[in-house]
PDB file of C-alpha atoms in Angstrom:
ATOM      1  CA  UNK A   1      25.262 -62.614 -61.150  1.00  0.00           C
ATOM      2  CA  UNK A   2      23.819 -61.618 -57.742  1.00  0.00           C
ATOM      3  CA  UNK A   3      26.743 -61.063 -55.417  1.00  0.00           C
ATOM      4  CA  UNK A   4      25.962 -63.283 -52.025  1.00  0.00           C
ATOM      5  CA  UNK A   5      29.431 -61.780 -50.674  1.00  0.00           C
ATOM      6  CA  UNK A   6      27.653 -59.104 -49.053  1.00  0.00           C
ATOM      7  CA  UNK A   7      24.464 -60.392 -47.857  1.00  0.00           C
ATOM      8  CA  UNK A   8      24.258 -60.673 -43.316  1.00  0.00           C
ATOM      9  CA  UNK A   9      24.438 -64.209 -43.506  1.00  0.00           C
ATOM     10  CA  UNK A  10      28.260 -63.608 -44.627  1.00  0.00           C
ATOM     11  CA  UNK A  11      28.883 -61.188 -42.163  1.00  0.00           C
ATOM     12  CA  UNK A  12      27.530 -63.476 -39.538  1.00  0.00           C
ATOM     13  CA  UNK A  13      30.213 -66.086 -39.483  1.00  0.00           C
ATOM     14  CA  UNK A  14      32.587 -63.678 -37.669  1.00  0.00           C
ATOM     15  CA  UNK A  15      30.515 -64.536 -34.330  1.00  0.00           C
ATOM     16  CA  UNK A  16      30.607 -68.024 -35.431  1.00  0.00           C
ATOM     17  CA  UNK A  17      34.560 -67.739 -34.792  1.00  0.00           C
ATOM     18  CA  UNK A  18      34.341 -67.230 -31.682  1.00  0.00           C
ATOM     19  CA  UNK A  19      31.486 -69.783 -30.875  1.00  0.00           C
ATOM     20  CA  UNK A  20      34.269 -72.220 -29.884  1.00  0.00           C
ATOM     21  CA  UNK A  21      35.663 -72.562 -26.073  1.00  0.00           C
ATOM     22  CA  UNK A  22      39.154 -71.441 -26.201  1.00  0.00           C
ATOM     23  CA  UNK A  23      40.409 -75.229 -25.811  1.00  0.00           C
ATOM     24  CA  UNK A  24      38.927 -75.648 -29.244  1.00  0.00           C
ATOM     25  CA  UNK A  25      40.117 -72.699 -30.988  1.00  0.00           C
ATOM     26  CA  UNK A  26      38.681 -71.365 -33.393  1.00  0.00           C
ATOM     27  CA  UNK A  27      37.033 -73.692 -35.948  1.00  0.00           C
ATOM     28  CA  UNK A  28      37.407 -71.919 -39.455  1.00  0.00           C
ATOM     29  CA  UNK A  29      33.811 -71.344 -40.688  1.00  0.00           C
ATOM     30  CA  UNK A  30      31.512 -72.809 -43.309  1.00  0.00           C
ATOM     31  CA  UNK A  31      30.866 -69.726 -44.919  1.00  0.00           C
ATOM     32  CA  UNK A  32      26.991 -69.272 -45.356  1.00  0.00           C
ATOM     33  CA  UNK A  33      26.732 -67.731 -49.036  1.00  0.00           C
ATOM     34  CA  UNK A  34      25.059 -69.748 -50.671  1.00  0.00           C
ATOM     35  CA  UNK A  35      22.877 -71.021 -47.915  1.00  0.00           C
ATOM     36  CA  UNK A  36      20.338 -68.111 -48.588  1.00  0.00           C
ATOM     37  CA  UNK A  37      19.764 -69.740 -52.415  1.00  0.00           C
ATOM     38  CA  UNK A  38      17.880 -72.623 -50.571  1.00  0.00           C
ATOM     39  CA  UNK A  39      15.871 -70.667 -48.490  1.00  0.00           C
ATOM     40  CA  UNK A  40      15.153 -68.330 -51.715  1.00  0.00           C
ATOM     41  CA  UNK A  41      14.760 -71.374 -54.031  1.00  0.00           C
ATOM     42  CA  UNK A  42      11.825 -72.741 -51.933  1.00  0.00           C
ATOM     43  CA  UNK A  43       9.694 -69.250 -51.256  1.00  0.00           C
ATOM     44  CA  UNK A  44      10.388 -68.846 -55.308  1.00  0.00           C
ATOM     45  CA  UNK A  45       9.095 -72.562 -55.440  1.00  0.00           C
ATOM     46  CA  UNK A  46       5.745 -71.352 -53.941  1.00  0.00           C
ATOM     47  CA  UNK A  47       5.244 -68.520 -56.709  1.00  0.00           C
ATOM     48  CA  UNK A  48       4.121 -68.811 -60.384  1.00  0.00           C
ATOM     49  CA  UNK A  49       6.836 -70.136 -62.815  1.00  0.00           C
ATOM     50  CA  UNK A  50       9.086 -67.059 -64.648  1.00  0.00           C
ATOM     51  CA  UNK A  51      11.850 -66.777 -66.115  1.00  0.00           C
ATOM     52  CA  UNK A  52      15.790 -65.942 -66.093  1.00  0.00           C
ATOM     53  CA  UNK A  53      17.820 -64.696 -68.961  1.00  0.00           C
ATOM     54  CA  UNK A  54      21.272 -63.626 -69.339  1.00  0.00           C
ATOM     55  CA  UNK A  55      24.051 -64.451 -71.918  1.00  0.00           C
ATOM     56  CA  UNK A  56      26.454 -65.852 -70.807  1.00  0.00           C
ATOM     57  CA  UNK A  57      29.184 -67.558 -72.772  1.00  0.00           C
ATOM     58  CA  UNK A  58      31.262 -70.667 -72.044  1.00  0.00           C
ATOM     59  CA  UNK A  59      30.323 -73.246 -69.660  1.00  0.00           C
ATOM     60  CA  UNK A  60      27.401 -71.082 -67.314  1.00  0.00           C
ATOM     61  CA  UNK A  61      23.805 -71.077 -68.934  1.00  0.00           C
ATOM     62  CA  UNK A  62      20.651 -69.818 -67.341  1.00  0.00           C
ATOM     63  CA  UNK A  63      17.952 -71.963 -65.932  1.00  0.00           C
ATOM     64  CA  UNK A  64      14.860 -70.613 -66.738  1.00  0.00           C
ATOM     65  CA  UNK A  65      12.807 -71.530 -64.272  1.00  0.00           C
ATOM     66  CA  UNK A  66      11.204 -69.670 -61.442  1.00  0.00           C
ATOM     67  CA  UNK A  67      12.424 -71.986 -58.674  1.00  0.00           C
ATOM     68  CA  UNK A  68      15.907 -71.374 -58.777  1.00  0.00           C
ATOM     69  CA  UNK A  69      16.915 -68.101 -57.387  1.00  0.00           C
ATOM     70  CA  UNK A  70      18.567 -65.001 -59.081  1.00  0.00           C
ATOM     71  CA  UNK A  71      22.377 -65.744 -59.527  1.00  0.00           C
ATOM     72  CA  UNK A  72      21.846 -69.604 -60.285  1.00  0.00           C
ATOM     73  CA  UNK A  73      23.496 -70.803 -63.235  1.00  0.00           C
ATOM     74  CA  UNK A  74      23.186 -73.976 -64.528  1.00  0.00           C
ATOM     75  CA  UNK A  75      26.227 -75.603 -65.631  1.00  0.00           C
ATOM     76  CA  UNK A  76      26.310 -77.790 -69.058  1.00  0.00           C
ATOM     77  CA  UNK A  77      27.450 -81.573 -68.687  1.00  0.00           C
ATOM     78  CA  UNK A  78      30.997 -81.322 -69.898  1.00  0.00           C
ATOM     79  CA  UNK A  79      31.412 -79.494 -67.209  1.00  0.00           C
ATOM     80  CA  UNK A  80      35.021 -80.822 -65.274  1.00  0.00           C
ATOM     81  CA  UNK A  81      32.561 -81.983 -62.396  1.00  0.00           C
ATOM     82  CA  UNK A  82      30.358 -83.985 -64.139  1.00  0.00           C
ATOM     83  CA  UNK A  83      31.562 -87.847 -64.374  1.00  0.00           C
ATOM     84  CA  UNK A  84      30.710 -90.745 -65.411  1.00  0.00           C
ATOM     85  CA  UNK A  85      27.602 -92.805 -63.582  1.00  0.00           C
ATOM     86  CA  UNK A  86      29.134 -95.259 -60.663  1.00  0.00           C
ATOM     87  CA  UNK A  87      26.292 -96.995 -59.136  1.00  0.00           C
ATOM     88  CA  UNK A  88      23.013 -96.850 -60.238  1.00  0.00           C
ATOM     89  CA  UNK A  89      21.524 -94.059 -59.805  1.00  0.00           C
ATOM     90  CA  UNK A  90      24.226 -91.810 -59.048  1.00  0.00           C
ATOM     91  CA  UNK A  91      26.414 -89.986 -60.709  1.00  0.00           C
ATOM     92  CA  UNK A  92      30.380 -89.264 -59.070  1.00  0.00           C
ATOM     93  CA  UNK A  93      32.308 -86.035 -58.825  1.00  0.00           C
ATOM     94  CA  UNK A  94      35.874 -85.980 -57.978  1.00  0.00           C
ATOM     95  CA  UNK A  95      37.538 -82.122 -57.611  1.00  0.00           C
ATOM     96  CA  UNK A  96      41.593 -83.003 -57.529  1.00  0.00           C
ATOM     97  CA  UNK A  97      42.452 -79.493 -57.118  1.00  0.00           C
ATOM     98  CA  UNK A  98      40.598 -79.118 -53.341  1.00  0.00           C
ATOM     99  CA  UNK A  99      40.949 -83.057 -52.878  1.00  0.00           C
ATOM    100  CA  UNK A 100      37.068 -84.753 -52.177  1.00  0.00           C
ATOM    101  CA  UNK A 101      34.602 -86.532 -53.650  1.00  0.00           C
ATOM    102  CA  UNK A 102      30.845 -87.863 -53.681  1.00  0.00           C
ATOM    103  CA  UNK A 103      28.162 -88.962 -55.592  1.00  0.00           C
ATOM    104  CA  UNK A 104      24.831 -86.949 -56.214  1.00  0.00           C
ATOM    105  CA  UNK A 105      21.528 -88.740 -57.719  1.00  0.00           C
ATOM    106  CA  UNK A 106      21.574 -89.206 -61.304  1.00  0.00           C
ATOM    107  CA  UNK A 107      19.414 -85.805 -62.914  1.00  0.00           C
ATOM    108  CA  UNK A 108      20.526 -83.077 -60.366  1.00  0.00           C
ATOM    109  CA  UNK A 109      21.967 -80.430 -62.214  1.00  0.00           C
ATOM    110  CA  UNK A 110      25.360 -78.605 -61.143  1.00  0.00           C
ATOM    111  CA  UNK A 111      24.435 -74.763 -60.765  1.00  0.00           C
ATOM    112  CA  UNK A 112      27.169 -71.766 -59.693  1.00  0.00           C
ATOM    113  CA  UNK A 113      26.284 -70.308 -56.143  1.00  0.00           C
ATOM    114  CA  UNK A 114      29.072 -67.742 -55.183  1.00  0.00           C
ATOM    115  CA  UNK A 115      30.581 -68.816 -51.867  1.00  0.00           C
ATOM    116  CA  UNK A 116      30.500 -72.605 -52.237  1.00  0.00           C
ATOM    117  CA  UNK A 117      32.747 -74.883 -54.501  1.00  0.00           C
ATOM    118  CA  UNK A 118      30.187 -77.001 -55.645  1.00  0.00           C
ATOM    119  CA  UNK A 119      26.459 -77.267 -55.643  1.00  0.00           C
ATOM    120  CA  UNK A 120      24.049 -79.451 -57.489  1.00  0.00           C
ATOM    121  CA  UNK A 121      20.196 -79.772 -57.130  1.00  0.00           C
ATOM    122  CA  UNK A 122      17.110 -81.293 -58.430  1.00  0.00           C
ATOM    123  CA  UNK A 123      15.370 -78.514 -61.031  1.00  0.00           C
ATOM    124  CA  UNK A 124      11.880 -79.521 -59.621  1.00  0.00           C
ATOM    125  CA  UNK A 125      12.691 -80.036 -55.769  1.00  0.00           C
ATOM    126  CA  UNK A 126      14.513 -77.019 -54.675  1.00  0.00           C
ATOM    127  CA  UNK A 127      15.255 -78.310 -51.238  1.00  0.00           C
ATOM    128  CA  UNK A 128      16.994 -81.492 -52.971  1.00  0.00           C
ATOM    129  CA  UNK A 129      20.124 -80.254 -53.267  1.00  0.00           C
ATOM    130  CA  UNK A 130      23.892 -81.475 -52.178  1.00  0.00           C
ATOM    131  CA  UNK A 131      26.972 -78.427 -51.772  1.00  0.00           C
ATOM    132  CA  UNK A 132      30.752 -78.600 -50.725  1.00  0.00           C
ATOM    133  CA  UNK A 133      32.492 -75.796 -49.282  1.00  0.00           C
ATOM    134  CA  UNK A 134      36.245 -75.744 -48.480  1.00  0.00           C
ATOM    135  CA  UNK A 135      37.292 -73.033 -46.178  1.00  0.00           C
ATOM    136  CA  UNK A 136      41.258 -72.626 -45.200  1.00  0.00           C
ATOM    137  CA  UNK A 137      42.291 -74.047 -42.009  1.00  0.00           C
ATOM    138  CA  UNK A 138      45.392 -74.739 -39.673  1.00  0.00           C
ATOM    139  CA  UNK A 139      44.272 -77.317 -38.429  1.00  0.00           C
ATOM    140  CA  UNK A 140      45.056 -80.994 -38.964  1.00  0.00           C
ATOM    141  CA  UNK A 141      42.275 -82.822 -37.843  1.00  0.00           C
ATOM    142  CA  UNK A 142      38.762 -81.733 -37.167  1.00  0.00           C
ATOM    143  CA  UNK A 143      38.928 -83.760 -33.505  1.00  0.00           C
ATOM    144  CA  UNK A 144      40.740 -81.144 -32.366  1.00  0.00           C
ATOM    145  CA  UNK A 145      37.842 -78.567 -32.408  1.00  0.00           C
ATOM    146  CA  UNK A 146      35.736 -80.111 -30.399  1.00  0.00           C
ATOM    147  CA  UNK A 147      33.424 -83.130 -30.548  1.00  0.00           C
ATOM    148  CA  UNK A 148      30.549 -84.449 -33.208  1.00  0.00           C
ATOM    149  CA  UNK A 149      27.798 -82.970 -31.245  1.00  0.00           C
ATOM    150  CA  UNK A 150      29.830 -79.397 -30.191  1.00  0.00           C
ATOM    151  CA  UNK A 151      30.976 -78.818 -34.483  1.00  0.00           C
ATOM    152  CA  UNK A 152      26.906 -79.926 -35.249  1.00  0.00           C
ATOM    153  CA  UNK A 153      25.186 -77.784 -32.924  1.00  0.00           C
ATOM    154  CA  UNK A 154      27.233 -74.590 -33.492  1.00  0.00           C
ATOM    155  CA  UNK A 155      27.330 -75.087 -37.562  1.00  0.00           C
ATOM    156  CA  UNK A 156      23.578 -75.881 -37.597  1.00  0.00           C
ATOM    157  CA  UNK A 157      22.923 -72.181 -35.406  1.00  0.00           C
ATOM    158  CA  UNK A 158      25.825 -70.240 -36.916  1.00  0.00           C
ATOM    159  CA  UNK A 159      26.019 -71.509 -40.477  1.00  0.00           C
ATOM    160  CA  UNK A 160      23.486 -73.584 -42.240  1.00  0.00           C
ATOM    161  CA  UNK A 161      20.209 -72.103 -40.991  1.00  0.00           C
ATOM    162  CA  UNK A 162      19.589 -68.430 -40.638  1.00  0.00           C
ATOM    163  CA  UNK A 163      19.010 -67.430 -37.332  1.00  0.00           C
ATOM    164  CA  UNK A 164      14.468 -66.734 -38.204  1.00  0.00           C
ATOM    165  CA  UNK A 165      14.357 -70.778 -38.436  1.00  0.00           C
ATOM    166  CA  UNK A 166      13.929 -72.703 -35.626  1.00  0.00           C
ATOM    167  CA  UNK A 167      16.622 -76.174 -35.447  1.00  0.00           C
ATOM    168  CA  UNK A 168      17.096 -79.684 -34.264  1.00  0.00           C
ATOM    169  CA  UNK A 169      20.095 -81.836 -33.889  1.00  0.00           C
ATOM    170  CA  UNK A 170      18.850 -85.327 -34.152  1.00  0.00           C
ATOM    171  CA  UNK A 171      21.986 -87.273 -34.322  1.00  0.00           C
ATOM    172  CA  UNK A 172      25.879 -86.526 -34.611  1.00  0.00           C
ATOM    173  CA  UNK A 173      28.669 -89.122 -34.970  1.00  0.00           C
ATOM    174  CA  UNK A 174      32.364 -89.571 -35.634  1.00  0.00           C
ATOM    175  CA  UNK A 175      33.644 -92.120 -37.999  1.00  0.00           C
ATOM    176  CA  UNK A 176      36.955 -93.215 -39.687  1.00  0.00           C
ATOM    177  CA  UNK A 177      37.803 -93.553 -43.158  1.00  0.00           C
ATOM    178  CA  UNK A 178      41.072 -94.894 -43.945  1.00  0.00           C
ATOM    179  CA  UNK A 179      42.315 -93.370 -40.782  1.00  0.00           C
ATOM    180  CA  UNK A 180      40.510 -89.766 -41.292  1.00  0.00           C
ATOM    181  CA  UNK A 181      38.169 -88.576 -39.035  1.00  0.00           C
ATOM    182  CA  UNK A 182      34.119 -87.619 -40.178  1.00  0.00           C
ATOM    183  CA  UNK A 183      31.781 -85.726 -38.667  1.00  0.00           C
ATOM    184  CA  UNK A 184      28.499 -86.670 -39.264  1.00  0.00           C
ATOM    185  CA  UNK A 185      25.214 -85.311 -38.399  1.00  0.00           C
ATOM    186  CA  UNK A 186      21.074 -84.934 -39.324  1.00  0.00           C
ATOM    187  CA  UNK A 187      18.971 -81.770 -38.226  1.00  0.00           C
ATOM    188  CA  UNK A 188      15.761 -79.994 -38.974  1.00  0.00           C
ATOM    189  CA  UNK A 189      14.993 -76.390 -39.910  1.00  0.00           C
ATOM    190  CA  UNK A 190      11.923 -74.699 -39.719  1.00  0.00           C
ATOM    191  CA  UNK A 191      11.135 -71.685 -41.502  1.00  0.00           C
ATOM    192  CA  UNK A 192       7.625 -70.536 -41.553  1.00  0.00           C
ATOM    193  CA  UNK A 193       6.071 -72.388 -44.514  1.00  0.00           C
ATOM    194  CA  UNK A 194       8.150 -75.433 -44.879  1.00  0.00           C
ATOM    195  CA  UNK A 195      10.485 -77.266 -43.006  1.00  0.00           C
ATOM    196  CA  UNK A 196      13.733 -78.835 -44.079  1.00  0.00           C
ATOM    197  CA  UNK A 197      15.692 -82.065 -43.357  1.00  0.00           C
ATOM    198  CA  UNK A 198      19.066 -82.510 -43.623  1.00  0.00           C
ATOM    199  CA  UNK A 199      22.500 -84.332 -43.680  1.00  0.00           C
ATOM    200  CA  UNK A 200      25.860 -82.945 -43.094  1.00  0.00           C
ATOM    201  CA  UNK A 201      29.609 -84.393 -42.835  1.00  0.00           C
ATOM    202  CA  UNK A 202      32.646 -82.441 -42.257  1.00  0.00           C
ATOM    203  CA  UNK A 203      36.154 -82.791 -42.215  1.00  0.00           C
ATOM    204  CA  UNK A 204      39.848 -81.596 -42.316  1.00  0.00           C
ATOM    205  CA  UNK A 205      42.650 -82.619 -45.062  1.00  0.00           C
ATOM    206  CA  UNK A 206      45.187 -80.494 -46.844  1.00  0.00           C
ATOM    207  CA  UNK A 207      45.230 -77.515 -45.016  1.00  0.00           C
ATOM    208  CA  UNK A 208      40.775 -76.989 -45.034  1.00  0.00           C
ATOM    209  CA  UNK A 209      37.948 -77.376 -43.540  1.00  0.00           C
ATOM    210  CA  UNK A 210      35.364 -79.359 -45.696  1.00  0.00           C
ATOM    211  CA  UNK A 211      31.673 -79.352 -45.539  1.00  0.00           C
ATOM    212  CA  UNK A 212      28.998 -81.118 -47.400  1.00  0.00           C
ATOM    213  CA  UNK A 213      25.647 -80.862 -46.879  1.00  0.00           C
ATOM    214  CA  UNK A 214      22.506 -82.429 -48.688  1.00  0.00           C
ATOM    215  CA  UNK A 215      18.832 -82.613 -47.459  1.00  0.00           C
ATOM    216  CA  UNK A 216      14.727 -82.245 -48.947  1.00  0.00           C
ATOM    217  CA  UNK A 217      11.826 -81.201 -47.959  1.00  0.00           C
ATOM    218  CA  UNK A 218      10.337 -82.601 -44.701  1.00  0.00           C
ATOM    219  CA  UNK A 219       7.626 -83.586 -46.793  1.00  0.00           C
ATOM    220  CA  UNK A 220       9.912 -85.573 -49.050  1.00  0.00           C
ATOM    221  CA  UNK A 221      12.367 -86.931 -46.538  1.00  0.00           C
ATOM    222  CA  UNK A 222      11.363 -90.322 -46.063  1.00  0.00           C
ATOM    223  CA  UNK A 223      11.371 -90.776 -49.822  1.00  0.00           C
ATOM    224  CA  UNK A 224      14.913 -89.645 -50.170  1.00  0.00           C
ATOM    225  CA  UNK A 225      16.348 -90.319 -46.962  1.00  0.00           C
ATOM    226  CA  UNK A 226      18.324 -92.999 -48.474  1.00  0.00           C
ATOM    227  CA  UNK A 227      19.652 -90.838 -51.399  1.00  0.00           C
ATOM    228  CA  UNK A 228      20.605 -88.326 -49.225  1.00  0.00           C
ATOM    229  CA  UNK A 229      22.492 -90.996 -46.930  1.00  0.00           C
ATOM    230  CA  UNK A 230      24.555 -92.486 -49.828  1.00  0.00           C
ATOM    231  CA  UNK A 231      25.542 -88.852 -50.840  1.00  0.00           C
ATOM    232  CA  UNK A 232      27.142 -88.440 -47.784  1.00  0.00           C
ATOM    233  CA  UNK A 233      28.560 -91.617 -46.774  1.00  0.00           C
ATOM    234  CA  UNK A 234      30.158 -91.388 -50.012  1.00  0.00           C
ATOM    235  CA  UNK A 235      31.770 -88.137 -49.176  1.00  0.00           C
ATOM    236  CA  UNK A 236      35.894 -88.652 -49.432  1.00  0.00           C
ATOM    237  CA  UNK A 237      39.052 -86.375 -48.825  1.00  0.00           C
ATOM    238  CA  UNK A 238      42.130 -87.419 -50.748  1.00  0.00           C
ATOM    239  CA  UNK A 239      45.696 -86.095 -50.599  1.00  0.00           C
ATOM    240  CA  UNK A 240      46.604 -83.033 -53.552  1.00  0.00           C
TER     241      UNK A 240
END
């Protein structure tokens, strides 16, 4: 597997530390490995079709298909994430080790990306995808580093876009679920030959910082805006 450990994106969250007024602290960061297989996934969309191949046993096989970038690994359906179908459409994932779950749209496939705890995306649509990350945090509630638009803004510059695209905010809101708070929020990034919409919700519980993040193709947004919506509203921290 490609290691995204040591790629600059990784290195770059140390300045996203300290992004933060000190009244905030310092909000522990969405670690950006991972982010670069989207960005790779849709330049490798734009090529001919090849190949991948690698044995490997157990639950990781290969996709072989050129859109997915080197270090992608699909992961067969009896896979611990997979569940059964909830609504229509939709399929549910519930982690009870890191304490969260969502639904993704019925056909994505769950593929290993080092840094993130769980990413699944559609094999034709690179863009489509959905990922979680959990990062380690004091912190008890995700209020107390600042507001909706503040955590947006600085994720969107420091975390999920590399610094070449150009960004957005469009909207970012706080909500409640069962007394814990969400951060919710849509942007745009532009890279040079496509331009990508997205969702993203965050949120503190058992001692981390949680991140999801879903979006498509510009091109493709107003088709699966609504998805894309459900996968995040249905986004849920529980106790472990």
């Amino acid at each position: 597997m490609v290691s995204l450990q040591n790629s600059p994106s990784v290195h770059r969250t140390s300045l996203f530390l300290n992004s933060f007024p000190q009244k905030h602290s310092t909000l522990p960061c969405c670690r950006r490995a991972g982010i670069s297989f989207l960005i790779k996934a849709e330049q490798a969309a734009s090529s001919s079709t090849g190949s991948l191949s690698q044995d490997r046993p157990g639950r990781r096989q290969v996709l072989a298909i050129g859109a997915v970038a080197p270090g992608i690994f699909l992961v067969n359906q009896n896979s611990k994430s997979f569940a059964a179908e909830t609504k229509k459409g939709y399929l549910s994932v519930t982690d009870k080790k890191d304490g969260y779950s969502f639904v993704y749209p019925f056909g994505w496939q769950e593929v290993v990306v080092e840094g993130q705890d769980k990413v699944f995306k559609d094999v034709i649509e690179p863009l489509e995808t959905v990922s979680v990350n959990v990062i380690p945090t004091s912190k008890q509630d995700i209020r107390e580093l600042g507001s909706a638009q503040e955590i947006a803004e600085t994720l969107i510059k420091k975390v999920l876009a590399p610094p070449s695209q150009k960004t957005k905010l469009i909207e970012a809101a706080e909500h409640d679920v069962d007394g814990k708070a969400y951060y919710t929020f849509e942007f745009i990034a532009k890279a040079p030959n496509y331009t990508r919409h997205a969702l993203s919700t965050v949120s503190i519980g058992n001692g981390k910082f949680y991140t999801l993040t879903t979006g498509a193709s510009e091109r493709r947004w107003e088709k699966m805006k609504d998805k894309l919506h459900t996968v995040i509203d249905s986004f849920q921290l529980f106790n472990v």
